[in-house]
PDB file of C-alpha atoms and ligand atoms in Angstrom:
ATOM      1  CA  MET V  28       0.739 -17.767  38.909  1.00 44.00           C
ATOM      2  CA  SER V  29       3.630 -18.255  36.488  1.00 56.00           C
ATOM      3  CA  ARG V  30       3.387 -16.487  33.150  1.00 75.00           C
ATOM      4  CA  ASP V  31       5.037 -17.308  29.863  1.00 90.00           C
ATOM      5  CA  ILE V  32       6.901 -14.136  28.980  1.00 91.00           C
ATOM      6  CA  TYR V  33       7.563 -15.555  25.474  1.00 95.00           C
ATOM      7  CA  ASP V  34       3.884 -16.064  24.651  1.00 95.00           C
ATOM      8  CA  PRO V  35       3.245 -13.727  21.656  1.00 95.00           C
ATOM      9  CA  ALA V  36       0.004 -12.457  23.240  1.00 93.00           C
ATOM     10  CA  PHE V  37       1.901 -11.541  26.419  1.00 92.00           C
ATOM     11  CA  VAL V  38       4.703  -9.824  24.429  1.00 91.00           C
ATOM     12  CA  LYS V  39       2.110  -7.894  22.433  1.00 91.00           C
ATOM     13  CA  GLY V  40       0.595  -6.607  25.697  1.00 88.00           C
ATOM     14  CA  VAL V  41       4.006  -5.481  26.979  1.00 84.00           C
ATOM     15  CA  PHE V  42       4.729  -3.461  23.829  1.00 85.00           C
ATOM     16  CA  ASP V  43       1.184  -2.102  23.505  1.00 85.00           C
ATOM     17  CA  ARG V  44       1.535  -0.652  27.005  1.00 80.00           C
ATOM     18  CA  CYS V  45       5.103   0.594  26.391  1.00 76.00           C
ATOM     19  CA  SER V  46       4.526   2.067  22.955  1.00 75.00           C
ATOM     20  CA  GLY V  47       3.760   5.634  24.039  1.00 74.00           C
ATOM     21  CA  LYS V  48       7.102   6.048  25.752  1.00 70.00           C
ATOM     22  CA  TYR V  49       9.185   3.500  23.880  1.00 67.00           C
ATOM     23  CA  ILE V  50      11.259   5.937  21.806  1.00 69.00           C
ATOM     24  CA  ALA V  51      12.224   8.086  24.805  1.00 67.00           C
ATOM     25  CA  PHE V  52      12.860   5.045  27.004  1.00 68.00           C
ATOM     26  CA  SER V  53      15.012   3.326  24.437  1.00 68.00           C
ATOM     27  CA  TRP V  54      17.167   6.432  24.025  1.00 68.00           C
ATOM     28  CA  ILE V  55      17.476   7.399  27.713  1.00 65.00           C
ATOM     29  CA  CYS V  56      18.138   3.900  29.008  1.00 65.00           C
ATOM     30  CA  SER V  57      20.747   3.018  26.456  1.00 67.00           C
ATOM     31  CA  MET V  58      22.300   6.501  26.678  1.00 67.00           C
ATOM     32  CA  GLY V  59      22.030   6.804  22.916  1.00 73.00           C
ATOM     33  CA  PHE V  60      23.683   3.443  22.195  1.00 82.00           C
ATOM     34  CA  THR V  61      20.567   1.951  20.571  1.00 86.00           C
ATOM     35  CA  GLU V  62      20.725   4.554  17.799  1.00 89.00           C
ATOM     36  CA  ARG V  63      24.401   3.825  17.239  1.00 93.00           C
ATOM     37  CA  TRP V  64      23.705   0.059  17.148  1.00 94.00           C
ATOM     38  CA  ARG V  65      20.830   0.506  14.661  1.00 95.00           C
ATOM     39  CA  ARG V  66      23.230   2.413  12.411  1.00 96.00           C
ATOM     40  CA  GLN V  67      25.857  -0.335  12.802  1.00 98.00           C
ATOM     41  CA  CYS V  68      23.254  -2.979  11.968  1.00 98.00           C
ATOM     42  CA  VAL V  69      22.400  -1.181   8.713  1.00 98.00           C
ATOM     43  CA  ALA V  70      26.121  -0.800   7.975  1.00 98.00           C
ATOM     44  CA  ALA V  71      26.558  -4.581   8.483  1.00 98.00           C
ATOM     45  CA  LEU V  72      23.822  -5.411   5.954  1.00 98.00           C
ATOM     46  CA  PRO V  73      25.596  -6.731   2.831  1.00 98.00           C
ATOM     47  CA  GLU V  74      24.524  -4.802  -0.293  1.00 97.00           C
ATOM     48  CA  PRO V  75      21.139  -6.348  -1.221  1.00 97.00           C
ATOM     49  CA  PRO V  76      20.606  -7.519  -4.812  1.00 96.00           C
ATOM     50  CA  GLY V  77      17.443  -5.397  -5.110  1.00 96.00           C
ATOM     51  CA  PRO V  78      15.416  -2.754  -3.233  1.00 95.00           C
ATOM     52  CA  SER V  79      12.638  -4.647  -1.419  1.00 96.00           C
ATOM     53  CA  GLY V  80      12.779  -6.163   2.028  1.00 97.00           C
ATOM     54  CA  TYR V  81      11.343  -6.778   5.479  1.00 97.00           C
ATOM     55  CA  ASP V  82      11.904  -4.962   8.756  1.00 97.00           C
ATOM     56  CA  LEU V  83      10.937  -7.674  11.260  1.00 98.00           C
ATOM     57  CA  MET V  84       9.793  -6.681  14.794  1.00 97.00           C
ATOM     58  CA  ALA V  85       9.853  -3.172  13.354  1.00 95.00           C
ATOM     59  CA  GLY V  86       8.331  -1.425  16.386  1.00 91.00           C
ATOM     60  CA  THR V  87       7.958   2.274  15.686  1.00 88.00           C
ATOM     61  CA  GLY V  88      10.281   2.101  12.684  1.00 89.00           C
ATOM     62  CA  GLU V  89      13.424   3.263  14.436  1.00 89.00           C
ATOM     63  CA  VAL V  90      15.728   1.729  11.844  1.00 93.00           C
ATOM     64  CA  TRP V  91      14.089   3.295   8.769  1.00 90.00           C
ATOM     65  CA  PRO V  92      15.986   6.621   8.799  1.00 90.00           C
ATOM     66  CA  HIS V  93      19.300   4.687   8.862  1.00 94.00           C
ATOM     67  CA  LEU V  94      18.158   2.351   6.102  1.00 94.00           C
ATOM     68  CA  LEU V  95      16.916   5.216   3.907  1.00 91.00           C
ATOM     69  CA  LYS V  96      20.112   7.148   4.518  1.00 93.00           C
ATOM     70  CA  ARG V  97      22.361   4.289   3.344  1.00 96.00           C
ATOM     71  CA  PHE V  98      20.010   3.144   0.566  1.00 94.00           C
ATOM     72  CA  PRO V  99      17.973   6.192  -0.599  1.00 90.00           C
ATOM     73  CA  GLU V 100      16.268   4.127  -3.323  1.00 88.00           C
ATOM     74  CA  VAL V 101      15.218   1.301  -1.030  1.00 89.00           C
ATOM     75  CA  GLY V 102      11.597   0.117  -1.078  1.00 84.00           C
ATOM     76  CA  PRO V 103       9.094  -1.190  -0.681  1.00 90.00           C
ATOM     77  CA  ILE V 104      10.037  -2.050   2.907  1.00 93.00           C
ATOM     78  CA  THR V 105       7.417  -4.223   4.608  1.00 94.00           C
ATOM     79  CA  ALA V 106       7.500  -3.707   8.357  1.00 93.00           C
ATOM     80  CA  VAL V 107       6.082  -6.511  10.524  1.00 96.00           C
ATOM     81  CA  ASP V 108       5.146  -6.076  14.179  1.00 95.00           C
ATOM     82  CA  ILE V 109       2.676  -7.740  16.508  1.00 95.00           C
ATOM     83  CA  SER V 110       1.858  -4.663  18.617  1.00 92.00           C
ATOM     84  CA  SER V 111      -0.981  -2.359  17.578  1.00 90.00           C
ATOM     85  CA  GLY V 112       0.437   0.376  19.838  1.00 88.00           C
ATOM     86  CA  MET V 113       3.835   0.248  18.125  1.00 86.00           C
ATOM     87  CA  HIS V 114       2.067   0.030  14.754  1.00 85.00           C
ATOM     88  CA  ALA V 115       0.045   3.200  15.459  1.00 86.00           C
ATOM     89  CA  ARG V 116       3.216   5.114  16.293  1.00 84.00           C
ATOM     90  CA  ALA V 117       4.986   3.690  13.270  1.00 83.00           C
ATOM     91  CA  ILE V 118       2.185   5.031  11.069  1.00 81.00           C
ATOM     92  CA  GLU V 119       2.721   8.526  12.545  1.00 80.00           C
ATOM     93  CA  ARG V 120       6.395   8.237  11.578  1.00 75.00           C
ATOM     94  CA  LEU V 121       5.654   7.006   8.061  1.00 73.00           C
ATOM     95  CA  HIS V 122       4.618  10.475   7.035  1.00 67.00           C
ATOM     96  CA  ARG V 123       7.991  11.813   8.016  1.00 68.00           C
ATOM     97  CA  HIS V 124       9.959   9.022   6.375  1.00 64.00           C
ATOM     98  CA  ARG V 125       8.445   8.727   2.930  1.00 69.00           C
ATOM     99  CA  ALA V 126       5.310   6.662   3.436  1.00 69.00           C
ATOM    100  CA  HIS V 127       5.360   5.380  -0.138  1.00 74.00           C
ATOM    101  CA  HIS V 128       8.504   3.352   0.656  1.00 82.00           C
ATOM    102  CA  ILE V 129       7.033   1.477   3.625  1.00 87.00           C
ATOM    103  CA  GLY V 130       4.072  -0.859   4.253  1.00 88.00           C
ATOM    104  CA  PHE V 131       3.081  -2.350   7.592  1.00 88.00           C
ATOM    105  CA  ILE V 132       1.777  -5.799   8.568  1.00 91.00           C
ATOM    106  CA  GLU V 133       0.429  -6.092  12.108  1.00 92.00           C
ATOM    107  CA  ASP V 134       0.983  -9.774  12.892  1.00 93.00           C
ATOM    108  CA  ASP V 135       2.982 -12.320  14.826  1.00 96.00           C
ATOM    109  CA  VAL V 136       5.943 -12.703  12.479  1.00 97.00           C
ATOM    110  CA  LEU V 137       6.231 -16.427  13.251  1.00 95.00           C
ATOM    111  CA  ALA V 138       2.601 -17.002  12.277  1.00 93.00           C
ATOM    112  CA  SER V 139       2.716 -14.790   9.196  1.00 86.00           C
ATOM    113  CA  ASP V 140       2.689 -16.224   5.689  1.00 89.00           C
ATOM    114  CA  LEU V 141       5.330 -14.031   4.045  1.00 96.00           C
ATOM    115  CA  PRO V 142       5.944 -15.544   0.600  1.00 97.00           C
ATOM    116  CA  ASP V 143       9.028 -17.609  -0.274  1.00 97.00           C
ATOM    117  CA  ASP V 144      11.893 -15.801  -2.061  1.00 97.00           C
ATOM    118  CA  SER V 145      10.120 -12.454  -1.634  1.00 97.00           C
ATOM    119  CA  ALA V 146      12.848 -10.241  -0.129  1.00 98.00           C
ATOM    120  CA  ASP V 147      16.162  -8.773  -1.230  1.00 98.00           C
ATOM    121  CA  PHE V 148      16.960  -8.096   2.422  1.00 98.00           C
ATOM    122  CA  VAL V 149      15.734  -8.681   5.971  1.00 98.00           C
ATOM    123  CA  ILE V 150      16.646  -6.319   8.790  1.00 98.00           C
ATOM    124  CA  SER V 151      15.718  -6.478  12.460  1.00 98.00           C
ATOM    125  CA  THR V 152      16.841  -4.301  15.360  1.00 97.00           C
ATOM    126  CA  PHE V 153      16.235  -5.311  18.989  1.00 94.00           C
ATOM    127  CA  GLY V 154      13.530  -7.814  18.081  1.00 95.00           C
ATOM    128  CA  LEU V 155      15.322 -11.025  19.098  1.00 97.00           C
ATOM    129  CA  LYS V 156      15.171 -10.866  22.880  1.00 94.00           C
ATOM    130  CA  THR V 157      11.447 -11.556  23.264  1.00 94.00           C
ATOM    131  CA  PHE V 158      11.847 -14.939  21.540  1.00 97.00           C
ATOM    132  CA  ASP V 159      13.013 -18.164  23.199  1.00 96.00           C
ATOM    133  CA  ALA V 160      15.332 -20.674  21.478  1.00 96.00           C
ATOM    134  CA  GLY V 161      12.489 -22.544  19.733  1.00 96.00           C
ATOM    135  CA  GLN V 162      11.147 -19.260  18.356  1.00 97.00           C
ATOM    136  CA  HIS V 163      14.669 -18.276  17.210  1.00 98.00           C
ATOM    137  CA  MET V 164      14.791 -21.522  15.232  1.00 98.00           C
ATOM    138  CA  ARG V 165      11.493 -20.692  13.525  1.00 98.00           C
ATOM    139  CA  LEU V 166      12.705 -17.161  12.814  1.00 98.00           C
ATOM    140  CA  ALA V 167      15.932 -18.488  11.242  1.00 98.00           C
ATOM    141  CA  ALA V 168      13.875 -20.809   9.005  1.00 98.00           C
ATOM    142  CA  LEU V 169      11.563 -17.934   8.057  1.00 98.00           C
ATOM    143  CA  ILE V 170      14.477 -15.677   7.053  1.00 98.00           C
ATOM    144  CA  ALA V 171      16.072 -18.435   4.962  1.00 98.00           C
ATOM    145  CA  ARG V 172      12.715 -19.052   3.268  1.00 98.00           C
ATOM    146  CA  VAL V 173      11.714 -15.448   2.468  1.00 98.00           C
ATOM    147  CA  LEU V 174      15.121 -14.264   1.197  1.00 98.00           C
ATOM    148  CA  ARG V 175      15.744 -14.486  -2.530  1.00 98.00           C
ATOM    149  CA  PRO V 176      18.973 -16.282  -3.498  1.00 97.00           C
ATOM    150  CA  GLY V 177      21.707 -13.661  -3.024  1.00 98.00           C
ATOM    151  CA  GLY V 178      19.502 -11.728  -0.566  1.00 98.00           C
ATOM    152  CA  SER V 179      21.093 -10.320   2.582  1.00 98.00           C
ATOM    153  CA  PHE V 180      20.163  -9.888   6.235  1.00 98.00           C
ATOM    154  CA  ALA V 181      21.319  -8.127   9.402  1.00 98.00           C
ATOM    155  CA  MET V 182      19.922  -8.300  12.947  1.00 98.00           C
ATOM    156  CA  ILE V 183      21.193  -6.768  16.179  1.00 98.00           C
ATOM    157  CA  GLU V 184      20.198  -7.207  19.817  1.00 95.00           C
ATOM    158  CA  ALA V 185      21.296  -5.915  23.231  1.00 89.00           C
ATOM    159  CA  SER V 186      23.322  -8.712  24.819  1.00 89.00           C
ATOM    160  CA  ASP V 187      25.040  -9.927  27.952  1.00 87.00           C
ATOM    161  CA  PRO V 188      28.722  -8.823  27.718  1.00 87.00           C
ATOM    162  CA  ARG V 189      30.128 -11.978  29.384  1.00 84.00           C
ATOM    163  CA  GLY V 190      33.763 -11.669  30.321  1.00 84.00           C
ATOM    164  CA  TRP V 191      33.819  -7.851  30.202  1.00 82.00           C
ATOM    165  CA  TRP V 192      35.212  -6.400  33.428  1.00 86.00           C
ATOM    166  CA  LEU V 193      32.473  -3.747  33.549  1.00 85.00           C
ATOM    167  CA  ARG V 194      29.713  -6.389  33.162  1.00 85.00           C
ATOM    168  CA  PRO V 195      28.551  -6.081  36.819  1.00 87.00           C
ATOM    169  CA  LEU V 196      28.009  -2.348  36.265  1.00 84.00           C
ATOM    170  CA  TYR V 197      26.106  -3.027  33.040  1.00 83.00           C
ATOM    171  CA  LEU V 198      23.882  -5.585  34.783  1.00 81.00           C
ATOM    172  CA  LEU V 199      23.267  -3.104  37.598  1.00 82.00           C
ATOM    173  CA  HIS V 200      22.142  -0.641  34.929  1.00 79.00           C
ATOM    174  CA  LEU V 201      19.786  -3.186  33.335  1.00 76.00           C
ATOM    175  CA  LYS V 202      18.381  -4.752  36.473  1.00 75.00           C
ATOM    176  CA  THR V 203      18.319  -1.884  38.983  1.00 78.00           C
ATOM    177  CA  ILE V 204      18.684   1.491  37.306  1.00 76.00           C
ATOM    178  CA  LEU V 205      16.275   0.859  34.419  1.00 73.00           C
ATOM    179  CA  PRO V 206      13.404  -0.253  36.691  1.00 72.00           C
ATOM    180  CA  LEU V 207      14.105   2.808  38.873  1.00 76.00           C
ATOM    181  CA  VAL V 208      13.995   5.186  35.895  1.00 72.00           C
ATOM    182  CA  GLU V 209      10.789   3.513  34.816  1.00 69.00           C
ATOM    183  CA  ARG V 210       9.223   3.936  38.272  1.00 69.00           C
ATOM    184  CA  LEU V 211      10.358   7.526  38.820  1.00 70.00           C
ATOM    185  CA  LEU V 212      10.126   9.049  35.344  1.00 66.00           C
ATOM    186  CA  LEU V 213       8.042   6.934  33.052  1.00 60.00           C
ATOM    187  CA  ARG V 214       5.308   5.668  35.370  1.00 57.00           C
ATOM    188  CA  GLY V 215       4.640   2.524  33.320  1.00 56.00           C
ATOM    189  CA  ALA V 216       3.491  -0.793  34.696  1.00 49.00           C
ATOM    190  CA  GLN V 217       6.477  -3.118  35.204  1.00 64.00           C
ATOM    191  CA  ASP V 218       6.835  -3.394  31.470  1.00 69.00           C
ATOM    192  CA  PHE V 219      10.072  -1.537  30.861  1.00 66.00           C
ATOM    193  CA  ALA V 220      11.724  -3.472  33.681  1.00 69.00           C
ATOM    194  CA  LEU V 221      10.671  -6.629  31.878  1.00 76.00           C
ATOM    195  CA  ILE V 222      12.621  -5.518  28.809  1.00 72.00           C
ATOM    196  CA  GLY V 223      15.725  -5.731  31.060  1.00 72.00           C
ATOM    197  CA  THR V 224      14.752  -9.317  31.979  1.00 80.00           C
ATOM    198  CA  TYR V 225      14.384 -10.286  28.306  1.00 85.00           C
ATOM    199  CA  SER V 226      17.803  -8.769  27.539  1.00 80.00           C
ATOM    200  CA  THR V 227      19.675 -10.615  30.282  1.00 81.00           C
ATOM    201  CA  ARG V 228      17.985 -13.946  29.472  1.00 89.00           C
ATOM    202  CA  PHE V 229      18.768 -13.541  25.761  1.00 92.00           C
ATOM    203  CA  GLY V 230      22.537 -13.932  26.214  1.00 92.00           C
ATOM    204  CA  ASP V 231      23.827 -13.048  22.771  1.00 95.00           C
ATOM    205  CA  ALA V 232      23.197 -13.639  19.074  1.00 97.00           C
ATOM    206  CA  SER V 233      25.649 -16.567  18.753  1.00 97.00           C
ATOM    207  CA  GLY V 234      22.780 -19.078  19.138  1.00 97.00           C
ATOM    208  CA  ILE V 235      20.740 -17.645  16.305  1.00 98.00           C
ATOM    209  CA  ALA V 236      23.951 -17.351  14.223  1.00 98.00           C
ATOM    210  CA  GLU V 237      24.257 -21.162  14.397  1.00 98.00           C
ATOM    211  CA  MET V 238      20.579 -21.625  13.552  1.00 98.00           C
ATOM    212  CA  LEU V 239      20.891 -19.368  10.485  1.00 98.00           C
ATOM    213  CA  ARG V 240      23.969 -21.366   9.374  1.00 98.00           C
ATOM    214  CA  ALA V 241      22.008 -24.588   9.811  1.00 98.00           C
ATOM    215  CA  GLU V 242      19.422 -23.092   7.419  1.00 98.00           C
ATOM    216  CA  GLY V 243      22.162 -22.745   4.782  1.00 98.00           C
ATOM    217  CA  LEU V 244      22.862 -19.013   5.146  1.00 98.00           C
ATOM    218  CA  GLU V 245      26.331 -17.425   5.221  1.00 98.00           C
ATOM    219  CA  VAL V 246      26.614 -15.736   8.615  1.00 98.00           C
ATOM    220  CA  VAL V 247      28.968 -13.264  10.310  1.00 98.00           C
ATOM    221  CA  PHE V 248      28.593 -12.863  14.090  1.00 98.00           C
ATOM    222  CA  SER V 249      29.846  -9.536  15.542  1.00 97.00           C
ATOM    223  CA  LYS V 250      30.149  -7.932  18.957  1.00 96.00           C
ATOM    224  CA  HIS V 251      29.451  -4.236  19.506  1.00 95.00           C
ATOM    225  CA  PHE V 252      30.830  -2.233  22.439  1.00 91.00           C
ATOM    226  CA  PHE V 253      32.422  -5.117  24.377  1.00 90.00           C
ATOM    227  CA  GLY V 254      29.474  -7.391  23.612  1.00 91.00           C
ATOM    228  CA  CYS V 255      26.757  -5.120  25.053  1.00 89.00           C
ATOM    229  CA  ALA V 256      25.097  -5.740  21.696  1.00 92.00           C
ATOM    230  CA  THR V 257      25.717  -8.561  19.210  1.00 96.00           C
ATOM    231  CA  SER V 258      24.693  -8.894  15.589  1.00 98.00           C
ATOM    232  CA  VAL V 259      24.371 -11.442  12.821  1.00 98.00           C
ATOM    233  CA  SER V 260      24.581 -10.525   9.178  1.00 98.00           C
ATOM    234  CA  GLY V 261      25.107 -12.323   5.906  1.00 98.00           C
ATOM    235  CA  ARG V 262      23.563 -13.709   2.770  1.00 98.00           C
ATOM    236  CA  LYS V 263      21.525 -16.512   1.280  1.00 98.00           C
ATOM    237  CA  PRO V 264      23.851 -18.142  -1.251  1.00 97.00           C
ATOM    238  CA  GLU V 265      22.957 -17.867  -4.925  1.00 92.00           C
ATOM    239  CA  ALA V 266      21.099 -20.986  -6.017  1.00 75.00           C
TER     240      ALA V 266
HETATM  241  C1  SAM E  29      12.340  -3.780  21.471  1.00 80.13           C
HETATM  242  S1  SAM E  29      11.172  -3.529  20.187  1.00 80.13           S
HETATM  243  C2  SAM E  29      12.216  -3.124  18.818  1.00 80.13           C
HETATM  244  C3  SAM E  29      11.564  -2.146  17.889  1.00 80.13           C
HETATM  245  C4  SAM E  29      12.450  -1.554  16.782  1.00 80.13           C
HETATM  246  N1  SAM E  29      12.848  -2.535  15.811  1.00 80.13           N
HETATM  247  C5  SAM E  29      13.635  -0.805  17.339  1.00 80.13           C
HETATM  248  O1  SAM E  29      14.720  -0.840  16.732  1.00 80.13           O
HETATM  249  O2  SAM E  29      13.489  -0.120  18.353  1.00 80.13           O
HETATM  250  C6  SAM E  29      10.693  -5.182  19.832  1.00 80.13           C
HETATM  251  C7  SAM E  29       9.483  -5.245  18.908  1.00 80.13           C
HETATM  252  O3  SAM E  29       9.243  -6.611  18.549  1.00 80.13           O
HETATM  253  C8  SAM E  29       7.841  -6.776  18.432  1.00 80.13           C
HETATM  254  N2  SAM E  29       7.547  -8.211  18.512  1.00 80.13           N
HETATM  255  C9  SAM E  29       7.757  -9.034  19.546  1.00 80.13           C
HETATM  256  N3  SAM E  29       7.341 -10.279  19.256  1.00 80.13           N
HETATM  257  C10 SAM E  29       6.864 -10.239  17.990  1.00 80.13           C
HETATM  258  C11 SAM E  29       6.304 -11.211  17.122  1.00 80.13           C
HETATM  259  N4  SAM E  29       6.130 -12.484  17.500  1.00 80.13           N
HETATM  260  N5  SAM E  29       5.927 -10.822  15.887  1.00 80.13           N
HETATM  261  C12 SAM E  29       6.082  -9.531  15.475  1.00 80.13           C
HETATM  262  N6  SAM E  29       6.602  -8.556  16.264  1.00 80.13           N
HETATM  263  C13 SAM E  29       6.990  -8.910  17.512  1.00 80.13           C
HETATM  264  C14 SAM E  29       7.279  -5.960  19.584  1.00 80.13           C
HETATM  265  O4  SAM E  29       5.910  -5.630  19.417  1.00 80.13           O
HETATM  266  C15 SAM E  29       8.196  -4.730  19.555  1.00 80.13           C
HETATM  267  O5  SAM E  29       7.652  -3.676  18.786  1.00 80.13           O
END
């Protein structure tokens, strides 16, 4: 039976089952690169006009320490994630990262009714790959709608480094080594291996860069470490 791996209910199940080991997996399998890329995503965020914003597909809140380090006065941050497992772990972290700065909405971000012009910034780390092109279009429209004029955004995702001579090695890592680590060390279902499938199907963030531009935002597209991750960042023009 074929399954739709982009169905929000399916994605929620994947992350609910992964949530217990997500932090360790993310670190081990990227050899620390995910932390570096989260930091680079925060560094790419143009100075927001005010302190409040959204962390979309927030997971366990991995980006918050970087955000709070660069902007100590930031808040409230509203984190949005569909997975109750990731949400539960995020709540544990809130106590360590100044709970009063951060609120959490457990919802499908594309079905949520975040108000218009309600955010000074939007950030998102590694939340793009589980969306298909149609969902990316809806996400781009959502970001353009919720940002205040002058508001800024930055998003980063693991990507396919097309044209890089070490790409075959990188794909071997994603498609063969990650599933092996998962089987031998993490004893999950096939869920972590699926994260590799999402990453290779995603390609890179150039598609969503175009969609954000079509929504009227100013967008910079950047490659990180030979294109193993790509990011989009920019602003909603002042009215
Ligand atoms: C790879 S994790 C990234 C988590 C975190 N931002 C990080 O830097 O590690 C992707 C997250 O996106 C969430 N997600 C996927 N689809 C979603 C949707 N439609 N609405 C809200 N969250 C979603 C998943 O539950 C998961 O926690």
